[in-house]
């Protein structure tokens, strides 16, 4: 009888530990997905910000380039 109780107790403990392990894995996956999503959003924002800065710089340089071309043609 003690042996049967020990097996049942062991099985129950194993089941509980296995369930906790599965829950921990699920939480880890969820956290990883959230981190990945935030990192992707940050990367997209950084790319957009960089593109905007390049566009602004290009717009500010175009008049100077046109002026330089006119000066070169005048020589």
Coordinates of N, CA and C in Angstrom, one line a residue:
X1 N 0.8 -1.2 0.0 CA 0.0 0.0 0.0 C 0.9 1.3 0.0
X2 N 1.9 1.2 0.8 CA 2.8 2.4 0.8 C 3.4 2.7 -0.6
X3 N 3.8 1.6 -1.3 CA 4.4 1.7 -2.6 C 3.4 2.4 -3.5
X4 N 2.1 2.0 -3.5 CA 1.1 2.6 -4.4 C 0.9 4.0 -4.1
X5 N 0.8 4.4 -2.8 CA 0.7 5.8 -2.4 C 1.9 6.6 -2.9
X6 N 3.1 6.0 -2.8 CA 4.3 6.7 -3.2 C 4.2 7.0 -4.7
X7 N 3.8 6.0 -5.5 CA 3.7 6.1 -6.9 C 2.6 7.2 -7.3
X8 N 1.5 7.2 -6.6 CA 0.5 8.2 -6.8 C 1.0 9.6 -6.5
X9 N 1.6 9.7 -5.3 CA 2.2 11.0 -4.9 C 3.2 11.5 -5.9
X10 N 4.1 10.6 -6.3 CA 5.1 10.9 -7.3 C 4.5 11.4 -8.6
X11 N 3.5 10.6 -9.0 CA 2.8 11.0 -10.3 C 2.2 12.4 -10.2
X12 N 1.5 12.6 -9.0 CA 0.9 13.9 -8.8 C 1.9 15.0 -8.8
X13 N 3.0 14.8 -8.1 CA 4.1 15.8 -8.1 C 4.6 16.1 -9.5
X14 N 4.9 15.0 -10.2 CA 5.4 15.1 -11.6 C 4.4 15.9 -12.5
X15 N 3.1 15.6 -12.3 CA 2.1 16.3 -13.1 C 2.1 17.8 -12.8
X16 N 2.2 18.1 -11.5 CA 2.2 19.5 -11.1 C 3.5 20.2 -11.7
X17 N 4.6 19.6 -11.5 CA 5.9 20.2 -12.0 C 5.8 20.4 -13.5
X18 N 5.3 19.4 -14.2 CA 5.2 19.5 -15.7 C 4.3 20.6 -16.1
X19 N 3.1 20.8 -15.4 CA 2.2 21.9 -15.6 C 2.9 23.2 -15.4
X20 N 3.6 23.3 -14.3 CA 4.3 24.6 -14.0 C 5.4 24.9 -15.1
X21 N 6.0 23.8 -15.5 CA 7.1 24.0 -16.6 C 6.4 24.5 -17.9
X22 N 5.3 24.0 -18.2 CA 4.6 24.4 -19.4 C 4.1 25.8 -19.3
X23 N 3.6 26.2 -18.1 CA 3.2 27.6 -17.9 C 4.4 28.5 -18.0
X24 N 5.5 28.1 -17.5 CA 6.7 29.0 -17.5 C 7.2 29.2 -19.0
X25 N 7.1 28.1 -19.8 CA 7.5 28.2 -21.2 C 6.5 29.1 -21.9
X26 N 5.2 29.0 -21.6 CA 4.2 29.9 -22.3 C 4.5 31.4 -21.9
X27 N 4.8 31.6 -20.7 CA 5.1 33.0 -20.2 C 6.4 33.5 -20.9
X28 N 7.3 32.6 -21.0 CA 8.6 33.0 -21.7 C 8.3 33.4 -23.2
X29 N 7.5 32.6 -23.8 CA 7.2 32.8 -25.2 C 6.5 34.2 -25.3
X30 N 5.5 34.4 -24.5 CA 4.7 35.7 -24.5 C 5.7 36.9 -24.3
X31 N 6.6 36.8 -23.3 CA 7.5 37.9 -23.0 C 8.4 38.1 -24.2
X32 N 8.9 37.0 -24.8 CA 9.8 37.1 -26.0 C 9.0 37.8 -27.2
X33 N 7.8 37.4 -27.4 CA 7.0 38.1 -28.4 C 6.8 39.5 -28.2
X34 N 6.5 39.9 -26.9 CA 6.3 41.3 -26.6 C 7.6 42.1 -26.8
X35 N 8.7 41.5 -26.4 CA 10.0 42.2 -26.6 C 10.3 42.4 -28.1
X36 N 10.1 41.3 -28.8 CA 10.3 41.3 -30.3 C 9.5 42.4 -30.9
X37 N 8.2 42.5 -30.5 CA 7.3 43.4 -31.1 C 7.8 44.9 -30.8
X38 N 8.1 45.1 -29.6 CA 8.6 46.5 -29.2 C 9.9 46.8 -29.9
X39 N 10.8 45.8 -30.1 CA 12.1 46.1 -30.8 C 11.8 46.4 -32.2
X40 N 10.9 45.7 -32.8 CA 10.5 45.9 -34.2 C 9.9 47.3 -34.4
X41 N 9.0 47.7 -33.5 CA 8.4 49.0 -33.6 C 9.5 50.1 -33.4
X42 N 10.4 49.9 -32.5 CA 11.5 50.9 -32.3 C 12.4 50.9 -33.5
X43 N 12.6 49.8 -34.1 CA 13.5 49.8 -35.3 C 12.8 50.5 -36.5
X44 N 11.5 50.3 -36.6 CA 10.7 51.0 -37.7 C 10.7 52.5 -37.5
X45 N 10.5 52.9 -36.2 CA 10.5 54.3 -35.9 C 11.9 54.9 -36.2
X46 N 12.9 54.2 -35.8 CA 14.3 54.7 -36.1 C 14.5 54.9 -37.6
X47 N 14.1 53.9 -38.3 CA 14.2 54.0 -39.8 C 13.4 55.2 -40.3
X48 N 12.2 55.4 -39.9 CA 11.3 56.5 -40.3 C 12.0 57.8 -39.9
X49 N 12.5 57.9 -38.7 CA 13.1 59.2 -38.3 C 14.3 59.5 -39.1
X50 N 15.1 58.5 -39.4 CA 16.3 58.7 -40.2 C 15.9 59.1 -41.6
X51 N 14.9 58.5 -42.2 CA 14.5 58.9 -43.6 C 14.0 60.3 -43.6
X52 N 13.3 60.7 -42.5 CA 12.8 62.1 -42.4 C 14.0 63.1 -42.3
X53 N 15.0 62.7 -41.5 CA 16.2 63.6 -41.4 C 16.9 63.7 -42.7
X54 N 17.0 62.6 -43.4 CA 17.7 62.7 -44.7 C 16.9 63.5 -45.7
X55 N 15.6 63.4 -45.7 CA 14.7 64.2 -46.6 C 14.8 65.7 -46.3
X56 N 14.8 66.0 -45.0 CA 15.0 67.4 -44.6 C 16.3 68.0 -45.0
X57 N 17.4 67.2 -44.8 CA 18.7 67.6 -45.2 C 18.8 67.8 -46.7
X58 N 18.2 66.9 -47.4 CA 18.2 67.0 -48.9 C 17.5 68.2 -49.4
X59 N 16.4 68.5 -48.7 CA 15.6 69.7 -49.1 C 16.4 71.0 -48.8
X60 N 17.1 71.0 -47.7 CA 17.9 72.2 -47.4 C 19.1 72.3 -48.3
X61 N 19.6 71.2 -48.8 CA 20.8 71.3 -49.7 C 20.5 71.6 -51.1
X62 N 19.3 71.3 -51.6 CA 18.9 71.5 -53.0 C 19.1 73.0 -53.4
X63 N 18.6 74.0 -52.7 CA 18.8 75.4 -53.1 C 20.3 75.7 -53.2
X64 N 21.1 75.2 -52.3 CA 22.5 75.5 -52.3 C 23.2 74.9 -53.6
X65 N 22.7 73.7 -53.9 CA 23.2 73.0 -55.1 C 22.9 73.8 -56.3
X66 N 21.7 74.2 -56.4 CA 21.2 75.0 -57.6 C 22.1 76.3 -57.7
X67 N 22.3 76.9 -56.6 CA 23.1 78.1 -56.6 C 24.5 77.8 -57.1
X68 N 25.1 76.8 -56.6 CA 26.4 76.4 -57.0 C 26.5 76.1 -58.5
X69 N 25.5 75.4 -59.0 CA 25.5 75.1 -60.4 C 25.4 76.4 -61.2
X70 N 24.6 77.4 -60.8 CA 24.5 78.6 -61.5 C 25.8 79.4 -61.5
X71 N 26.5 79.3 -60.3 CA 27.8 80.0 -60.2 C 28.8 79.3 -61.1
X72 N 28.8 78.0 -61.2 CA 29.7 77.3 -62.1 C 29.5 77.6 -63.6
X73 N 28.2 77.7 -63.9 CA 27.9 78.0 -65.3 C 28.3 79.5 -65.7
X74 N 28.2 80.4 -64.7 CA 28.5 81.8 -64.9 C 30.0 82.0 -65.2
X75 N 30.9 81.0 -64.7 CA 32.3 81.2 -64.9 C 32.7 80.9 -66.2

